[in-house]
Amino acid sequence: MTGHVHRTVAVVHGPRDPRGTLGSLIGAFDGRTELQFVVAGRDPFPDPSTVDLGIVMGSGASAYDDTVPWLADELQWLSRMADESSVLGVCFGAQALARALGGSVGRATEAELGWVTVETDDPALVGPGPWFEFHFDRFTTPPAANELARNRVGAQAFRYGRSLAVQFHPEISPRALDAWRAAGGADTDPAIVAAFDRLEAGIAEREDAARSRAAGLVEAFWSEVAGFGAY
């Protein structure tokens, strides 16, 4: 351990249960960080020069939808964070980081709802999975980034400097699923309600294995990508 507790800002996109939104990532980052939550659209983004790490989580919004009132500010913040600090982008967070760095985001040819495997160029950092996915959009890897993983739907992970973006949800856990429901949207979209109900049992059954994969991802990200050293 380096002895320095890094200041980390977790950007979430719903005001309810922000710690739950991070799921198993809370345990993986425990003791490494001084954690602050920012709710997009409610809280101001801190100066990137004062932050060691930004963790940007999923959202029911689309990263290409410029009618989302807080999106422009988040993209601007992510652009600075990627150049000045370190970012871990998850699902929507990965898509937003891709767009902030010059990639594109759009509707995927098919939704990915459930457990998938990926083709990876760096299995020590991004393993093949299975990883949990719940998204309808996809990104293209930014020009200056290094694509690390993909599948037939599209890019699944990239690295840019000291930042990592993953399309999947390493944080998945029963509590994370409950936090997604509480954030809103599921109760108004029958297809999402049905998908949650279908996947709930599998999430509980795979919780331990998913937590282990998340811990491995965080360990590799922490030391190899963010460059914070061994923990």
Tab-separated table of C-alpha atoms in Angstrom:
chain	number	residue	atom	x	y	z
A	1	MET	CA	0.000	0.000	0.000
A	2	THR	CA	1.285	3.454	-0.873
A	3	GLY	CA	0.038	5.079	2.338
A	4	HIS	CA	-1.811	7.790	0.377
A	5	VAL	CA	-5.606	7.685	0.415
A	6	HIS	CA	-6.611	8.937	-3.015
A	7	ARG	CA	-9.520	11.315	-3.463
A	8	THR	CA	-12.127	9.596	-5.595
A	9	VAL	CA	-15.311	11.084	-7.030
A	10	ALA	CA	-18.029	8.620	-8.020
A	11	VAL	CA	-20.472	10.119	-10.505
A	12	VAL	CA	-23.906	8.510	-10.317
A	13	HIS	CA	-27.042	9.347	-12.256
A	14	GLY	CA	-29.786	8.879	-9.695
A	15	PRO	CA	-30.159	10.386	-6.212
A	16	ARG	CA	-31.201	7.185	-4.441
A	17	ASP	CA	-28.695	4.839	-2.823
A	18	PRO	CA	-25.512	6.038	-4.549
A	19	ARG	CA	-23.367	3.551	-2.621
A	20	GLY	CA	-25.612	0.772	-3.830
A	21	THR	CA	-25.089	1.923	-7.408
A	22	LEU	CA	-21.388	1.068	-7.036
A	23	GLY	CA	-22.289	-2.491	-5.993
A	24	SER	CA	-19.241	-4.676	-5.456
A	25	LEU	CA	-16.911	-1.841	-6.492
A	26	ILE	CA	-17.457	-0.359	-3.026
A	27	GLY	CA	-15.657	-3.339	-1.499
A	28	ALA	CA	-12.987	-3.398	-4.192
A	29	PHE	CA	-12.063	0.244	-3.564
A	30	ASP	CA	-12.510	0.082	0.221
A	31	GLY	CA	-9.541	1.567	2.073
A	32	ARG	CA	-7.920	2.891	-1.094
A	33	THR	CA	-9.919	6.078	-1.464
A	34	GLU	CA	-11.583	9.027	0.144
A	35	LEU	CA	-14.895	8.598	-1.657
A	36	GLN	CA	-17.238	11.445	-2.577
A	37	PHE	CA	-20.448	11.060	-4.571
A	38	VAL	CA	-21.624	13.474	-7.238
A	39	VAL	CA	-25.181	13.111	-8.518
A	40	ALA	CA	-25.226	14.386	-12.095
A	41	GLY	CA	-27.622	17.270	-12.508
A	42	ARG	CA	-27.704	17.989	-8.790
A	43	ASP	CA	-24.126	18.382	-7.577
A	44	PRO	CA	-21.277	20.420	-9.095
A	45	PHE	CA	-18.334	18.567	-10.604
A	46	PRO	CA	-15.131	19.215	-8.639
A	47	ASP	CA	-12.017	20.677	-10.204
A	48	PRO	CA	-10.165	17.733	-11.815
A	49	SER	CA	-6.889	19.011	-10.393
A	50	THR	CA	-8.227	18.184	-6.913
A	51	VAL	CA	-9.324	14.623	-7.788
A	52	ASP	CA	-7.148	11.523	-8.153
A	53	LEU	CA	-9.808	9.274	-9.661
A	54	GLY	CA	-13.273	9.577	-11.160
A	55	ILE	CA	-15.604	6.584	-11.305
A	56	VAL	CA	-18.504	7.227	-13.679
A	57	MET	CA	-21.373	4.785	-13.484
A	58	GLY	CA	-24.374	3.789	-15.578
A	59	SER	CA	-27.451	5.825	-16.431
A	60	GLY	CA	-30.848	5.453	-17.997
A	61	ALA	CA	-29.919	8.362	-20.278
A	62	SER	CA	-28.045	8.037	-23.551
A	63	ALA	CA	-24.614	9.603	-23.915
A	64	TYR	CA	-25.569	10.901	-27.383
A	65	ASP	CA	-28.771	12.633	-26.213
A	66	ASP	CA	-27.934	16.322	-26.041
A	67	THR	CA	-31.340	17.118	-24.546
A	68	VAL	CA	-30.104	15.614	-21.237
A	69	PRO	CA	-29.509	18.799	-19.229
A	70	TRP	CA	-26.391	17.697	-17.341
A	71	LEU	CA	-24.654	15.823	-20.167
A	72	ALA	CA	-22.597	18.698	-21.602
A	73	ASP	CA	-21.084	19.488	-18.204
A	74	GLU	CA	-20.270	15.822	-17.597
A	75	LEU	CA	-18.585	15.435	-20.991
A	76	GLN	CA	-16.491	18.540	-20.391
A	77	TRP	CA	-15.485	17.287	-16.944
A	78	LEU	CA	-14.583	13.854	-18.314
A	79	SER	CA	-12.392	15.373	-21.010
A	80	ARG	CA	-10.390	17.247	-18.391
A	81	MET	CA	-10.305	14.300	-15.998
A	82	ALA	CA	-8.904	11.970	-18.663
A	83	ASP	CA	-6.102	14.422	-19.410
A	84	GLU	CA	-5.326	15.486	-15.844
A	85	SER	CA	-6.254	12.529	-13.633
A	86	SER	CA	-7.703	9.039	-14.005
A	87	VAL	CA	-11.168	7.717	-14.878
A	88	LEU	CA	-12.934	4.378	-14.638
A	89	GLY	CA	-16.013	4.546	-16.873
A	90	VAL	CA	-18.713	1.884	-16.559
A	91	CYS	CA	-21.435	1.340	-19.203
A	92	PHE	CA	-22.881	4.863	-19.686
A	93	GLY	CA	-19.662	6.125	-18.092
A	94	ALA	CA	-17.657	4.317	-20.778
A	95	GLN	CA	-19.847	5.729	-23.525
A	96	ALA	CA	-19.592	9.266	-22.124
A	97	LEU	CA	-15.815	8.962	-21.815
A	98	ALA	CA	-15.614	7.719	-25.404
A	99	ARG	CA	-17.625	10.697	-26.642
A	100	ALA	CA	-15.623	13.163	-24.519
A	101	LEU	CA	-12.440	11.856	-26.174
A	102	GLY	CA	-13.702	12.055	-29.748
A	103	GLY	CA	-15.396	8.694	-30.191
A	104	SER	CA	-19.050	8.273	-31.091
A	105	VAL	CA	-22.054	6.848	-29.272
A	106	GLY	CA	-25.236	5.544	-30.836
A	107	ARG	CA	-27.946	2.937	-30.632
A	108	ALA	CA	-26.616	-0.605	-30.769
A	109	THR	CA	-27.860	-3.044	-33.390
A	110	GLU	CA	-29.098	-5.170	-30.501
A	111	ALA	CA	-29.422	-4.788	-26.750
A	112	GLU	CA	-27.130	-6.725	-24.434
A	113	LEU	CA	-29.116	-7.793	-21.379
A	114	GLY	CA	-27.416	-10.450	-19.305
A	115	TRP	CA	-24.113	-12.287	-19.119
A	116	VAL	CA	-21.680	-12.063	-22.022
A	117	THR	CA	-18.084	-12.903	-22.806
A	118	VAL	CA	-15.674	-10.622	-24.635
A	119	GLU	CA	-12.664	-11.041	-26.887
A	120	THR	CA	-9.839	-9.395	-24.973
A	121	ASP	CA	-6.345	-8.282	-25.958
A	122	ASP	CA	-5.277	-7.898	-22.312
A	123	PRO	CA	-6.855	-10.633	-20.175
A	124	ALA	CA	-4.778	-9.631	-17.134
A	125	LEU	CA	-6.634	-6.310	-17.137
A	126	VAL	CA	-9.961	-7.066	-18.823
A	127	GLY	CA	-10.770	-10.741	-18.567
A	128	PRO	CA	-13.089	-12.548	-20.978
A	129	GLY	CA	-15.865	-12.719	-18.359
A	130	PRO	CA	-18.627	-13.605	-18.216
A	131	TRP	CA	-19.515	-9.985	-17.494
A	132	PHE	CA	-22.975	-8.577	-16.868
A	133	GLU	CA	-24.353	-6.153	-19.447
A	134	PHE	CA	-27.497	-4.057	-19.516
A	135	HIS	CA	-27.440	-1.522	-22.318
A	136	PHE	CA	-29.053	-0.490	-25.588
A	137	ASP	CA	-26.295	1.820	-26.899
A	138	ARG	CA	-22.687	1.325	-27.989
A	139	PHE	CA	-19.562	3.417	-28.480
A	140	THR	CA	-16.689	3.576	-30.922
A	141	THR	CA	-13.190	3.668	-29.480
A	142	PRO	CA	-11.747	7.212	-29.504
A	143	PRO	CA	-8.933	7.822	-32.015
A	144	ALA	CA	-6.215	8.290	-29.370
A	145	ALA	CA	-7.353	5.347	-27.216
A	146	ASN	CA	-6.326	1.703	-27.296
A	147	GLU	CA	-9.221	-0.721	-27.733
A	148	LEU	CA	-8.814	-3.650	-25.338
A	149	ALA	CA	-11.925	-5.787	-25.831
A	150	ARG	CA	-14.861	-6.270	-28.138
A	151	ASN	CA	-17.633	-8.653	-29.167
A	152	ARG	CA	-20.028	-8.852	-32.092
A	153	VAL	CA	-22.116	-5.955	-30.759
A	154	GLY	CA	-19.186	-3.553	-30.563
A	155	ALA	CA	-16.244	-2.289	-28.539
A	156	GLN	CA	-16.300	-3.447	-24.922
A	157	ALA	CA	-13.272	-1.760	-23.341
A	158	PHE	CA	-10.594	0.795	-24.086
A	159	ARG	CA	-7.700	2.494	-22.374
A	160	TYR	CA	-6.740	6.138	-22.712
A	161	GLY	CA	-3.697	7.179	-20.717
A	162	ARG	CA	-4.523	6.499	-17.076
A	163	SER	CA	-8.213	5.864	-17.782
A	164	LEU	CA	-10.199	2.701	-18.509
A	165	ALA	CA	-13.683	2.345	-20.001
A	166	VAL	CA	-15.737	-0.866	-19.862
A	167	GLN	CA	-19.130	-1.382	-21.469
A	168	PHE	CA	-20.077	-4.078	-18.965
A	169	HIS	CA	-21.022	-3.801	-15.283
A	170	PRO	CA	-18.277	-5.261	-13.058
A	171	GLU	CA	-20.163	-3.891	-10.039
A	172	ILE	CA	-23.243	-6.073	-10.511
A	173	SER	CA	-24.763	-7.420	-7.315
A	174	PRO	CA	-28.294	-7.765	-5.919
A	175	ARG	CA	-27.884	-4.390	-4.184
A	176	ALA	CA	-26.724	-2.753	-7.411
A	177	LEU	CA	-29.792	-4.114	-9.193
A	178	ASP	CA	-32.018	-2.726	-6.431
A	179	ALA	CA	-30.285	0.662	-6.773
A	180	TRP	CA	-30.970	0.690	-10.533
A	181	ARG	CA	-34.636	0.023	-9.852
A	182	ALA	CA	-34.775	2.753	-7.225
A	183	ALA	CA	-33.162	5.234	-9.616
A	184	GLY	CA	-36.297	5.064	-11.751
A	185	GLY	CA	-37.253	3.936	-15.226
A	186	ALA	CA	-37.865	0.260	-14.575
A	187	ASP	CA	-41.375	0.870	-13.257
A	188	THR	CA	-42.428	2.653	-16.465
A	189	ASP	CA	-40.863	0.361	-19.064
A	190	PRO	CA	-42.403	-3.127	-19.179
A	191	ALA	CA	-39.476	-4.524	-21.189
A	192	ILE	CA	-36.971	-3.409	-18.560
A	193	VAL	CA	-39.173	-4.721	-15.748
A	194	ALA	CA	-39.320	-8.098	-17.478
A	195	ALA	CA	-35.542	-8.131	-18.060
A	196	PHE	CA	-34.817	-7.306	-14.418
A	197	ASP	CA	-37.166	-10.056	-13.251
A	198	ARG	CA	-35.584	-12.571	-15.641
A	199	LEU	CA	-32.019	-11.744	-14.610
A	200	GLU	CA	-32.449	-11.255	-10.861
A	201	ALA	CA	-31.937	-14.882	-9.805
A	202	GLY	CA	-28.823	-15.274	-11.961
A	203	ILE	CA	-27.285	-12.152	-10.452
A	204	ALA	CA	-27.710	-13.545	-6.958
A	205	GLU	CA	-26.348	-16.953	-7.960
A	206	ARG	CA	-23.252	-15.459	-9.605
A	207	GLU	CA	-22.614	-12.752	-7.014
A	208	ASP	CA	-19.439	-14.267	-5.536
A	209	ALA	CA	-17.827	-14.950	-8.921
A	210	ALA	CA	-18.805	-11.504	-10.192
A	211	ARG	CA	-17.327	-9.881	-7.079
A	212	SER	CA	-14.064	-11.756	-7.625
A	213	ARG	CA	-13.846	-10.603	-11.263
A	214	ALA	CA	-14.571	-7.017	-10.190
A	215	ALA	CA	-11.808	-7.159	-7.571
A	216	GLY	CA	-9.339	-8.414	-10.163
A	217	LEU	CA	-10.302	-5.677	-12.593
A	218	VAL	CA	-9.940	-2.986	-9.935
A	219	GLU	CA	-6.571	-4.344	-8.790
A	220	ALA	CA	-5.175	-4.281	-12.321
A	221	PHE	CA	-6.717	-0.887	-13.066
A	222	TRP	CA	-5.384	0.583	-9.824
A	223	SER	CA	-1.793	-0.495	-10.327
A	224	GLU	CA	-1.346	-0.741	-14.101
A	225	VAL	CA	-3.656	1.911	-15.555
A	226	ALA	CA	-4.137	4.560	-12.879
A	227	GLY	CA	-0.553	4.014	-11.736
A	228	PHE	CA	-1.269	4.266	-8.022
A	229	GLY	CA	1.014	1.334	-7.217
A	230	ALA	CA	0.412	-1.959	-5.456
A	231	TYR	CA	-2.209	-2.037	-2.730
